[in-house]
Coordinates of C-alpha atoms and ligand atoms in Angstrom, one line a residue:
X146 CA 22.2 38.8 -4.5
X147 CA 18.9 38.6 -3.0
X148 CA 16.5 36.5 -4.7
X149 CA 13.4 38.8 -7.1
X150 CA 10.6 38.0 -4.7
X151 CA 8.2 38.5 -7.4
X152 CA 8.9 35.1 -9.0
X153 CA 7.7 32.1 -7.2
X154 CA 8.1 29.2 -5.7
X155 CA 6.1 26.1 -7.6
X156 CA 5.9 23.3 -4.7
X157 CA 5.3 20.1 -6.8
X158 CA 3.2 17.7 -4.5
X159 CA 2.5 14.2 -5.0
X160 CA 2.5 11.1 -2.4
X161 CA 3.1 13.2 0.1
X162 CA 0.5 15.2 1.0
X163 CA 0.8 16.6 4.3
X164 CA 2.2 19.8 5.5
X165 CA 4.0 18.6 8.5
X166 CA 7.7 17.0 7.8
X167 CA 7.3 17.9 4.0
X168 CA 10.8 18.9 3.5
X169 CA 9.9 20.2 0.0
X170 CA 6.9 22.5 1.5
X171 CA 9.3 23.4 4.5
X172 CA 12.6 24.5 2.2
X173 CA 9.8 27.0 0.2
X174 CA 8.7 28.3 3.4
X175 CA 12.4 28.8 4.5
X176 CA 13.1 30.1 1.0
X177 CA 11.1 32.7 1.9
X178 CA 9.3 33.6 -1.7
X179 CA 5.3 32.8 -2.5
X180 CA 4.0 29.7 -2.8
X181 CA 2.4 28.0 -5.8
X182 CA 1.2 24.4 -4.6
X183 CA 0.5 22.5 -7.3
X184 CA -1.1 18.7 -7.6
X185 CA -1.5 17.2 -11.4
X186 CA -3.4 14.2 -11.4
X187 CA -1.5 12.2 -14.3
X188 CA -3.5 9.8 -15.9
X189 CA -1.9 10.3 -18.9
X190 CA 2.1 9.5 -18.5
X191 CA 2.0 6.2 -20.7
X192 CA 4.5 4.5 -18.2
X193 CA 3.0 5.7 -14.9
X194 CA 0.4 3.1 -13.6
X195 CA -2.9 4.6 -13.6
X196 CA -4.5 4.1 -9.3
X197 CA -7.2 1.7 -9.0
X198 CA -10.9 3.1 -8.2
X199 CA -10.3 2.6 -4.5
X200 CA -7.1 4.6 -4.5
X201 CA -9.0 7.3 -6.2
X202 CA -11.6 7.1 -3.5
X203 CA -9.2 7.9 -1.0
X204 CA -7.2 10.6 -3.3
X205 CA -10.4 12.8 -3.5
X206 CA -10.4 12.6 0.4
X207 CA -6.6 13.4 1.3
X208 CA -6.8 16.6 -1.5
X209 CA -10.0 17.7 0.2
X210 CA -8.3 17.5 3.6
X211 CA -5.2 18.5 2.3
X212 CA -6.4 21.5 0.9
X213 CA -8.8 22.8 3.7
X214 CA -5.4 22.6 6.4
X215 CA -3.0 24.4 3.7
X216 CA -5.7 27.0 3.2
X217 CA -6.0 27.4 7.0
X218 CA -2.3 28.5 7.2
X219 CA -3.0 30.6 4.2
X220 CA -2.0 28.8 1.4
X221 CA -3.9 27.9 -1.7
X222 CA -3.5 24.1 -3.9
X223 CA -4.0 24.3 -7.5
X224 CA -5.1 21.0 -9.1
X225 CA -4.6 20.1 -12.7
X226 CA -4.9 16.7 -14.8
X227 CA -2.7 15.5 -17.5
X228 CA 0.9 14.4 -18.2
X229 CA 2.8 15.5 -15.2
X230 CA 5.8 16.3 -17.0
X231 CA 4.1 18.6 -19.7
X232 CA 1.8 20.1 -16.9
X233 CA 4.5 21.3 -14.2
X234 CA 6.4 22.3 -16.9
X235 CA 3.2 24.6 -18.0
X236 CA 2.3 25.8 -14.4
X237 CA 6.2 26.7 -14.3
X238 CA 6.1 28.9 -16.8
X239 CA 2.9 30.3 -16.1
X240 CA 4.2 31.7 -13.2
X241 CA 7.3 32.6 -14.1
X242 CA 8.6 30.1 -11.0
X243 CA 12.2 30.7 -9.7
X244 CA 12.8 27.8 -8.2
X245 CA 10.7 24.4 -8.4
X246 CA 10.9 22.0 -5.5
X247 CA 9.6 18.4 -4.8
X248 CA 10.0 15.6 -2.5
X249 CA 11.5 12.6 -4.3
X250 CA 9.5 9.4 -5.9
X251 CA 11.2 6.1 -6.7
X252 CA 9.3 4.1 -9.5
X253 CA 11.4 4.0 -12.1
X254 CA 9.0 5.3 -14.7
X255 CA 8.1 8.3 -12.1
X256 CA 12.4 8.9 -11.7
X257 CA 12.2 8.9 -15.4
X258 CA 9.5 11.6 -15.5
X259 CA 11.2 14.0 -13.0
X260 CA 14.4 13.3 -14.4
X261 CA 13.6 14.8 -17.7
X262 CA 12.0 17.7 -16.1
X263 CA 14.8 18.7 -13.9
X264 CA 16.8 18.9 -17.0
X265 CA 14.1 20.5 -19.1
X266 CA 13.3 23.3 -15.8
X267 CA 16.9 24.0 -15.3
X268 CA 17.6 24.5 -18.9
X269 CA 15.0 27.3 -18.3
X270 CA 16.8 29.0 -15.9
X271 CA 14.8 27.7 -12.7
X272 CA 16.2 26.1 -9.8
X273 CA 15.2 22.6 -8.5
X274 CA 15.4 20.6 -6.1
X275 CA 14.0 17.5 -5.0
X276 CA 14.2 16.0 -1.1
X277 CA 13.7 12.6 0.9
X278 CA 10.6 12.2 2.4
X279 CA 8.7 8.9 1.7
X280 CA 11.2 6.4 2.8
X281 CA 13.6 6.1 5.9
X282 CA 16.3 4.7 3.7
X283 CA 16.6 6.3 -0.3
X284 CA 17.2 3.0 -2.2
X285 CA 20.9 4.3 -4.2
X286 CA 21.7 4.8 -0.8
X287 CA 21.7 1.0 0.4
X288 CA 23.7 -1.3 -1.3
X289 CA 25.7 -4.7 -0.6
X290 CA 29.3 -4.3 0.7
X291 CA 30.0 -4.5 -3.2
X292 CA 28.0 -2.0 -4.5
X293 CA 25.2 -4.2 -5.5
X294 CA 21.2 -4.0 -5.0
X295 CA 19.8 -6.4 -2.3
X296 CA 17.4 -9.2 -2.9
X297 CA 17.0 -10.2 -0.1
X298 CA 15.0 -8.6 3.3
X299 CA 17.1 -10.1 6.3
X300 CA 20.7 -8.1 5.5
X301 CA 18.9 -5.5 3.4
X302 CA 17.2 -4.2 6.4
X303 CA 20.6 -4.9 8.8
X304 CA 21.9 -2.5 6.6
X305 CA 19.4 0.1 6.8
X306 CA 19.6 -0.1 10.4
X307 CA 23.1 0.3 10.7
X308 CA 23.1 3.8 9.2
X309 CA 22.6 6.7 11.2
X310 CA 19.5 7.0 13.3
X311 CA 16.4 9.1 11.3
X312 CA 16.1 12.5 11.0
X313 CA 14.1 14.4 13.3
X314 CA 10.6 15.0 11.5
X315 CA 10.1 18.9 10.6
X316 CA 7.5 20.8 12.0
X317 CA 4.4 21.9 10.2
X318 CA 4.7 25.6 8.8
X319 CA 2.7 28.0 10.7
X320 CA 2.0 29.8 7.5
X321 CA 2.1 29.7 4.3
X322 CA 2.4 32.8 1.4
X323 CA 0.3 32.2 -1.1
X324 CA 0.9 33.9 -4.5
X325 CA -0.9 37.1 -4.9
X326 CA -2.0 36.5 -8.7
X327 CA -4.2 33.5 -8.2
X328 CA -3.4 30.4 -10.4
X329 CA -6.8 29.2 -12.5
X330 CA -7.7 25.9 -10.6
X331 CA -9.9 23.0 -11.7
X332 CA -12.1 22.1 -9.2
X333 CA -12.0 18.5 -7.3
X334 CA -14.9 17.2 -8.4
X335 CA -13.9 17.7 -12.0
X336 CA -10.8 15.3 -11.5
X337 CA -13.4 12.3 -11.3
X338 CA -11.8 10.4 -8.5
X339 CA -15.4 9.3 -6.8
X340 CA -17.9 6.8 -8.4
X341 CA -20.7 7.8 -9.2
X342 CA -23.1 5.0 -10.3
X343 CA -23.1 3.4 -7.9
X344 CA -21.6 5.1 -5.3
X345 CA -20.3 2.4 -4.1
X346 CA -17.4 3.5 -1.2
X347 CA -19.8 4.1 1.5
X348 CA -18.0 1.4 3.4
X349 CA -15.3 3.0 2.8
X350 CA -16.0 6.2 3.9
X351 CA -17.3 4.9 7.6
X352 CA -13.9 2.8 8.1
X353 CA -11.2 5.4 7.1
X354 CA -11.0 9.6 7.3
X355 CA -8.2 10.4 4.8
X356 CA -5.7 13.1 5.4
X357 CA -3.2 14.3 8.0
X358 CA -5.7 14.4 10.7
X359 CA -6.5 11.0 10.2
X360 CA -3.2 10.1 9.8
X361 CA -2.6 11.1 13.3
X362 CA -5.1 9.8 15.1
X363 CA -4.7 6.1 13.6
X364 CA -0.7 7.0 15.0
X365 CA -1.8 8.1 18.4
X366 CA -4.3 5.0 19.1
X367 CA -1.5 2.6 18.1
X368 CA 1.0 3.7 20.2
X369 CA -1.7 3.6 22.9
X370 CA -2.9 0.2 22.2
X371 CA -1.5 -1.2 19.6
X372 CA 2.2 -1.1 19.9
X373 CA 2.0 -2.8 23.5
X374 CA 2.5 -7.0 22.2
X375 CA 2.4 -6.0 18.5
X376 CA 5.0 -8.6 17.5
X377 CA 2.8 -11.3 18.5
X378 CA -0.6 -9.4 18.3
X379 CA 0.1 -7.9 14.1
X380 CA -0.9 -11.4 13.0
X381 CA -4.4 -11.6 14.9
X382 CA -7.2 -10.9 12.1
X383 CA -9.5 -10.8 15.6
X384 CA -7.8 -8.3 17.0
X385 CA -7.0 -4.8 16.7
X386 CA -3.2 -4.8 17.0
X387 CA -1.7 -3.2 13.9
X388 CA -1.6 0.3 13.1
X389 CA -4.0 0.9 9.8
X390 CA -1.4 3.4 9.0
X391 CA -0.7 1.9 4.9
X392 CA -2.8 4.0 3.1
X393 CA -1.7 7.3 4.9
X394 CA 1.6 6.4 4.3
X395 CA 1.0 5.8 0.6
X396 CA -0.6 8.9 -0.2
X397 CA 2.3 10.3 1.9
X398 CA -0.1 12.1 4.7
X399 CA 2.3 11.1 7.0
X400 CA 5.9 10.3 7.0
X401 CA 7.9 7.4 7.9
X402 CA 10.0 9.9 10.0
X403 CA 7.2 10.9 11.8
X404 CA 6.3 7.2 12.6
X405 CA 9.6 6.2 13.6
X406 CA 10.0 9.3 16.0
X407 CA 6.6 8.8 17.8
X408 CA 7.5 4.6 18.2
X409 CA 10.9 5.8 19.6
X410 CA 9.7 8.4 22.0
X411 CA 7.4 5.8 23.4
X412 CA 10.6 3.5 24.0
X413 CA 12.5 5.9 25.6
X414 CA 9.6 6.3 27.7
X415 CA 9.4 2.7 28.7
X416 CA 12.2 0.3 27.2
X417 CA 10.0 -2.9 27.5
X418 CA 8.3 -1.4 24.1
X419 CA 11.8 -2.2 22.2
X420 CA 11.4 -5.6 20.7
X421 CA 7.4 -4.8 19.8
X422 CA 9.2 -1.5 18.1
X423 CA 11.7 -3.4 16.5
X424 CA 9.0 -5.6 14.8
X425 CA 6.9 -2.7 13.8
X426 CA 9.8 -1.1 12.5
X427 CA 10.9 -4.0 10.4
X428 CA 7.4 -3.6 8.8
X429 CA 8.0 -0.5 7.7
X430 CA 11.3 -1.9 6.2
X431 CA 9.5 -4.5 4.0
X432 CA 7.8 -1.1 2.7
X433 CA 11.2 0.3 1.9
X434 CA 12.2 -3.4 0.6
X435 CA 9.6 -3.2 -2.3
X436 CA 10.5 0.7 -3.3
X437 CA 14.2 -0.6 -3.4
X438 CA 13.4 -3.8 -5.3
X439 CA 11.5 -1.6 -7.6
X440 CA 14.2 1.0 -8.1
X441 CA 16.6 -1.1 -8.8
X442 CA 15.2 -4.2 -10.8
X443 CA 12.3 -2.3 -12.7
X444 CA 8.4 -3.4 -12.6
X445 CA 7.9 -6.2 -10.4
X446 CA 3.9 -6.0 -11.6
X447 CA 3.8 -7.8 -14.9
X448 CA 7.4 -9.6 -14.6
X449 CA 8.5 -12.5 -12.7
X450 CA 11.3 -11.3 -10.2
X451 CA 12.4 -15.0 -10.5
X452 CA 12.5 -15.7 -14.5
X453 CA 11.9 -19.2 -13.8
X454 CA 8.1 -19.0 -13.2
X455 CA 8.0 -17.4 -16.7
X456 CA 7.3 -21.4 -17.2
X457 CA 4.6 -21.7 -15.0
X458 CA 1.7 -23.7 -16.0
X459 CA -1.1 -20.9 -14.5
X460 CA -4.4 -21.9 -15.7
X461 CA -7.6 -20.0 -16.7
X462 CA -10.6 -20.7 -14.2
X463 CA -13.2 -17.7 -14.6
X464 CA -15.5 -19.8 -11.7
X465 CA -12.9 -19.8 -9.4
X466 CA -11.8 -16.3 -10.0
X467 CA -15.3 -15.1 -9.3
X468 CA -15.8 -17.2 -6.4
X469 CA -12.4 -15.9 -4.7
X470 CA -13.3 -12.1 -5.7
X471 CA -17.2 -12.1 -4.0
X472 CA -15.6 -14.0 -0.8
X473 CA -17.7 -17.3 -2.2
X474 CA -14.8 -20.4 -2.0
X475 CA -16.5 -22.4 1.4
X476 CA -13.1 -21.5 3.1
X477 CA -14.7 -18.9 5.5
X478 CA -10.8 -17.5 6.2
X479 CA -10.7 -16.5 2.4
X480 CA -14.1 -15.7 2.2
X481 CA -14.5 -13.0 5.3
X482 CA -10.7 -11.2 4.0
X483 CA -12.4 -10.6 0.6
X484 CA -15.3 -9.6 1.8
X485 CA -13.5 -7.4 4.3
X486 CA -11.6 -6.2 0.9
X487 CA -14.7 -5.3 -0.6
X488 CA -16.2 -3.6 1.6
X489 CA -14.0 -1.6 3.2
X490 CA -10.7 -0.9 0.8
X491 CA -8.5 -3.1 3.5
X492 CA -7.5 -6.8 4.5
X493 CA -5.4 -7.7 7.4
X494 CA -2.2 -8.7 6.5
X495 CA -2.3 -12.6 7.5
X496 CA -5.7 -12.7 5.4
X497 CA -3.6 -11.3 2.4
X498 CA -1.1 -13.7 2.7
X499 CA -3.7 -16.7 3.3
X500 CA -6.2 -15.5 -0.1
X501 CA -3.1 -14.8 -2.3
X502 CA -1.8 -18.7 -1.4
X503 CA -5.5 -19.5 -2.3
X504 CA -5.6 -17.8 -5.0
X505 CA -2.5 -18.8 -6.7
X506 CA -1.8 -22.3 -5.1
X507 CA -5.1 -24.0 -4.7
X508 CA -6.6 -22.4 -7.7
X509 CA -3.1 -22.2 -10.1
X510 CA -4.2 -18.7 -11.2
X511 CA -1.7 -16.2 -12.3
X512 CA -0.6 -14.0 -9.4
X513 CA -1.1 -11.2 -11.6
X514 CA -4.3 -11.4 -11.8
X515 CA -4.6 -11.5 -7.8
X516 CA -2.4 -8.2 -7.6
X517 CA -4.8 -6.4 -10.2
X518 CA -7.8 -7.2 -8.2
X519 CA -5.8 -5.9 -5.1
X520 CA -4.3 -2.8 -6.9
X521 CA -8.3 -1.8 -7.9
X522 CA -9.8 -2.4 -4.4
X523 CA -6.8 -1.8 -1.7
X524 CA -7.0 2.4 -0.8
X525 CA -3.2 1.5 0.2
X526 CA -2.8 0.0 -3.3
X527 CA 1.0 0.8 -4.2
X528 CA 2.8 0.1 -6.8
X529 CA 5.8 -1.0 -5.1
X530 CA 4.6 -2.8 -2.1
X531 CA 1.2 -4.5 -3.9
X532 CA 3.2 -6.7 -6.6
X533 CA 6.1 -7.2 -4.6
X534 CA 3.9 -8.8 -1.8
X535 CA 1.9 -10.4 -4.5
X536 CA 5.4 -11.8 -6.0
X537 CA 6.7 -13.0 -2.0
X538 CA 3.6 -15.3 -2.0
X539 CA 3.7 -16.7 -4.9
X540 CA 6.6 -17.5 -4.4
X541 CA 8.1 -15.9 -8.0
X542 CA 9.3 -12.7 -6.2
X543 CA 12.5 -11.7 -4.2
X544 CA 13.1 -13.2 -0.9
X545 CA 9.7 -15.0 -1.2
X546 CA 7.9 -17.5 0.6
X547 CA 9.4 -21.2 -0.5
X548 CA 6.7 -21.8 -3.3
X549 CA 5.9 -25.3 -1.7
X550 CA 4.6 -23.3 1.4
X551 CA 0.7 -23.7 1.2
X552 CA -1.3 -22.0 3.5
X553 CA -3.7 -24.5 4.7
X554 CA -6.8 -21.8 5.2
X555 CA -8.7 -24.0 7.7
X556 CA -5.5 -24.3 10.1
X557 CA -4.2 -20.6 9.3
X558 CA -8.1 -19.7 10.3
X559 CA -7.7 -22.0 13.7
X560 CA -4.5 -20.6 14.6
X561 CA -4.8 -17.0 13.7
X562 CA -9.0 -16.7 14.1
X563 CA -9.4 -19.0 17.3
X564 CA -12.3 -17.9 18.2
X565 CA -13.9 -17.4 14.6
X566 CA -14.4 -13.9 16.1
X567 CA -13.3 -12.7 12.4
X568 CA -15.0 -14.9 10.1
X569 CA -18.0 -14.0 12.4
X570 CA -17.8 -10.0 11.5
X571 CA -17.6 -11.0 7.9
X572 CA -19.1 -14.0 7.2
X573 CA -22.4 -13.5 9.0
X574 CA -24.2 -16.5 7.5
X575 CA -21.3 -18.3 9.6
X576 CA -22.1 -16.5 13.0
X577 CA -24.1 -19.6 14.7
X578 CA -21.4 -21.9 14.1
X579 CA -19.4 -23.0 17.2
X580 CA -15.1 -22.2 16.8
X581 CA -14.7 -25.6 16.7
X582 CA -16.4 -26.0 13.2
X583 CA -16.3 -22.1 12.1
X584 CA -12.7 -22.7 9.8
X585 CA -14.1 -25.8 8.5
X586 CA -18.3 -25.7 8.1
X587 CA -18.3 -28.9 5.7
X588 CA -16.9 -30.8 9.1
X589 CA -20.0 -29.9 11.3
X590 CA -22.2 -32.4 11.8
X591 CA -26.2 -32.7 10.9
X592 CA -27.2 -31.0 13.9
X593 CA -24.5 -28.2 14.3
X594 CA -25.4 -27.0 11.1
X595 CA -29.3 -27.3 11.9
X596 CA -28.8 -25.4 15.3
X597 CA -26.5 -22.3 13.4
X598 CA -29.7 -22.5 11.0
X599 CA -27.4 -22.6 7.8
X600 CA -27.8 -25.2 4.7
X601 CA -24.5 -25.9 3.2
X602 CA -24.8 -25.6 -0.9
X603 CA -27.9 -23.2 -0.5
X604 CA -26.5 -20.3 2.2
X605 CA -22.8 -20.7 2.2
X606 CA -21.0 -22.4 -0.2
X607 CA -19.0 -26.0 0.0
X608 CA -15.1 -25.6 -0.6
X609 CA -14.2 -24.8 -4.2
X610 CA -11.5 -26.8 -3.9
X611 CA -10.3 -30.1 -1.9
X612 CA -7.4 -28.8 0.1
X613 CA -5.4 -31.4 -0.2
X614 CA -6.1 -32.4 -3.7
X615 CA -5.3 -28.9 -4.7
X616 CA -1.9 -28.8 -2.8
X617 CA -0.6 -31.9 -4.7
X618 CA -1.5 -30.6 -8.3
X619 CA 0.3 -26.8 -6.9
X620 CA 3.6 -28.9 -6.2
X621 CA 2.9 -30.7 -9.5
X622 CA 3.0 -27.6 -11.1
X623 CA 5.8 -26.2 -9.7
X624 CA 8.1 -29.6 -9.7
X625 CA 7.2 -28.8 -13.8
X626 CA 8.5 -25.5 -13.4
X627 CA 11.8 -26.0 -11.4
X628 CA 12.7 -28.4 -14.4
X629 CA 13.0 -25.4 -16.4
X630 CA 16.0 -24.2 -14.1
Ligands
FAD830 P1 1.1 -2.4 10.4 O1 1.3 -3.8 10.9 O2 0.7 -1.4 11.4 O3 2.5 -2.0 9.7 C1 3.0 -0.7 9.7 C2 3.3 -0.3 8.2 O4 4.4 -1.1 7.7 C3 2.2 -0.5 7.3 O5 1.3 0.6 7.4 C4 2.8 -0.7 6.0 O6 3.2 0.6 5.4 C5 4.1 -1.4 6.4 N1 3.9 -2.9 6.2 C6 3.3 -3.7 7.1 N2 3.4 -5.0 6.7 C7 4.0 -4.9 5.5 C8 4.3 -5.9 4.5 N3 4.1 -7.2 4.7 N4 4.9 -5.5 3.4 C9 5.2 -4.2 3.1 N5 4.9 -3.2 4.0 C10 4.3 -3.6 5.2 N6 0.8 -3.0 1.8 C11 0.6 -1.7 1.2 O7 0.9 -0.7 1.9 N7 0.1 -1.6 0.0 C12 -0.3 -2.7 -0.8 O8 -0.7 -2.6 -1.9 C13 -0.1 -4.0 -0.2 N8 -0.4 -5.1 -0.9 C14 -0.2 -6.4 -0.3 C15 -0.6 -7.5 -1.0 C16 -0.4 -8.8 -0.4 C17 -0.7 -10.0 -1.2 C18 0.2 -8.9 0.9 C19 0.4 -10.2 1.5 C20 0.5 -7.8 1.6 C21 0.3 -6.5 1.0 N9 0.6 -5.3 1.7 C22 0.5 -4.1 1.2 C23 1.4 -5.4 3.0 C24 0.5 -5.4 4.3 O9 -0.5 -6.3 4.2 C25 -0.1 -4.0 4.6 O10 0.9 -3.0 4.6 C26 -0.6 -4.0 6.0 O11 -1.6 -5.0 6.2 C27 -1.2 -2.7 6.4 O12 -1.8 -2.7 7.7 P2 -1.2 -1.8 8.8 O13 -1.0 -0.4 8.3 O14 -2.2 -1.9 10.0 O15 0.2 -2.5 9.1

């Protein structure tokens, strides 16, 4: 029977917003009917997480750009706000959709969400059909030899590897066949993703351009000069060596597919590339760790993953809290991440590590509170990846860091900053000092200080904390909680 062209397609998109290798967008192409594309911000779903203001920063940015490339190849996004659920359900109707296609989220409360609506839609006669597109490896699809969720990285991502090699990413549609009977629209600016006073994401718009063009431009100038020595290179805060590809891939603008295809191309081109490619790679399986943690054990942002730190003695310290937020502790390693945080929506991964050991080792303060400050301020902010990382530090989580593994931030600074090149870009009141004293200002002596023209106590602040005072009340705390076993 051939299919009444006069009913619709309703393309559902959500964290993936890109046209190229958007298996949803591609099979409604292929199906061959018009197109309704349709994006619902839901800030209403009472179990969906609502994005931090960072997050929303970007959003507004990837629909923009989103939309001007669909409309290009002729198509046409219609934006709506509300209860996903209700709203596609709505649009569906409105348009009298055949068939409603989407590519496939895996936060349970999101699962829960599209679950309900498959049912509901196909109880109405539609077709639906949902596709993999976010993640290399879907998380029901990796499992232990007996059937059982991993916890932990090192087999889970053996696994992953062993199955087949990744698809081939899909090519972007040429065009797109927008639905004659145009489909009432609010416009961006009425979703209220941007501040307004203050505007305060001008930083943010000079470090990042949000969208698919972006996306590939930040994948083309790692694999010309970032992949070379990456494995050693990712942990350098001084240097430029990782790809800056997180928040693309969280709002989907790109797909892991993509990635892995462009790393392996380069490999094939020159083998030497392999065990940089590998490391990248495994990167991008910690990603897919913290979906898969999340599918299968539920939210990892308010719970401990470990139910022993339930016992933890956490303490309240509004000082230190507000010293570690405005990048103000004396430890310039801490200071110049969060200040890198604030002002532009990003922190290099050893920095995140070394402020969330700060934070919840040297100052005893909650982890969760650390992950909400991250989840408000990171435009890769995800709910998977943020409070599992958070979780891995803290030592609380799956497969995390021993909790009696306490960053010293002077030494991480010395080993990872040598040259205090980083603390320099961030810290400027720092920029006189000499390496030798740059991780550790309070060490400098009388005249060091008086040549970098800096007054400790009155233009950057002495430590918060002593280091090693704070590290024996951490393992206090945490002998305490290992007795609860
Ligand atoms: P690259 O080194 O180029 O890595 C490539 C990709 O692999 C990244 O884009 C990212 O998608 C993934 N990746 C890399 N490192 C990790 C990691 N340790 N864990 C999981 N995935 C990784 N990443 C987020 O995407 N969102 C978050 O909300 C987030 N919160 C974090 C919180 C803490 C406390 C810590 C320690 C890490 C967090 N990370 C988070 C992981 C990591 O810091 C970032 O993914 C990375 O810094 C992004 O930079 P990049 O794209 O240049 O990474």
């Amino acid at each position: 029977m051939t299919p009444n062209h006069d009913r619709p397609t309703l393309v559902w998109l959500r964290d993936d917003l890109r046209i190229a290798d958007n298996p949803a967008l591609a099979a409604a192409v292929a199906g061959g009917r018009e197109i309704v594309a349709l994006f619902v911000l839901d800030d209403l779903s009472p179990d969906l997480r609502p994005i931090g203001a960072a997050s929303r920063w970007w959003l507004h940015r990837s629909l923009a750009a989103f939309a001007r490339r669909f409309e290009a190849i002729g198509g046409r996004l219609c934006l709506r706000r509300g209860a996903a659920g209700e709203i596609v359900a709505a649009v569906a109707a409105e348009v009298d959709a055949a068939e409603v296609l989407w590519n496939r989220r895996y936060l349970p409360a999101a699962v829960a969400i599209d679950r309900d609506l498959k049912h509901r839609l196909r109880a109405e006669g539609r077709r639906v059909e949902s596709f993999r597109a976010g993640l290399l490896h879907e998380p029901p699809t990796v499992t232990t030899a007996g059937g059982n969720a991993f916890r932990v990285f090192t087999p889970f991502w053996r696994a992953c590897r062993a199955t087949a090699p990744f698809r081939a990413p899909l090519p972007a549609p040429p065009a797109i066949r927008a639905a004659r009977r145009p489909l009432p629209s609010l416009g961006l600016d009425e979703l209220g993703l941007l501040p307004r006073t203050p505007y305060w994401a001008a930083g943010l718009d000079e470090t990042w351009t949000p969208g698919e063009a972006g996306a590939a431009v930040r994948l083309a100038r790692f694999l010309d000069h970032g992949l070379a020595g990456y494995a050693e290179g990712r942990d350098r805060p001084d240097r430029d060596h990782t790809s800056q590809l997180s928040p693309h891939l969280r709002f989907g603008e790109i797909s892991p597919f993509t990635i892995a295809a462009a790393v392996a191309a380069r490999v094939e081109a020159d083998p030497s590339l392999g065990p940089d490619a590998e490391k990248f790679l495994a990167e991008l399986g910690w990603r897919e760790f913290a979906h898969h943690l999340t599918f299968h054990f539920g939210d990892l942002a308010t719970r401990n993953f470990q139910p022993r730190f339930d016992a933890f003695p956490w303490v309240d310290d509004d000082r230190f809290v507000a010293a570690w937020r405005r990048g103000l502790t004396g430890y310039p390693i801490v200071d110049a991440g969060m200040r890198q945080l604030w002002a532009t929506g990003t922190m290099h991964n050893r920095v995140r590590m070394v402020v969330a050991s700060f934070l919840t080792k040297h100052g005893l303060i909650d982890w969760r509170d650390g992950e909400r400050w991250f989840f408000d301020t990171l435009v890769d902010a995800c709910p998977a990846v943020n409070p599992a990382s958070w979780q891995w530090v803290a030592g609380s989580g799956a497969d995390a860091a021993p909790y009696f593994r306490i960053f010293n931030p002077v030494s991480q600074g010395t080993k990872f900053d040598p040259a205090g090149d980083y603390v320099r870009r961030w810290v400027p009141e720092l920029a006189r000092l000499p390496a030798s004293v740059i991780h550790a200002p309070w060490t400098a002596s009388r005249a060091t200080l008086e040549a970098a023209g800096l007054v400790l106590g009155r233009d950057y602040p002495a430590p918060i904390v002593d280091h090693t005072r704070a590290r024996d009340r951490a393992l206090t705390a945490f002998a305490a909680t290992s007795a609860h076993r």
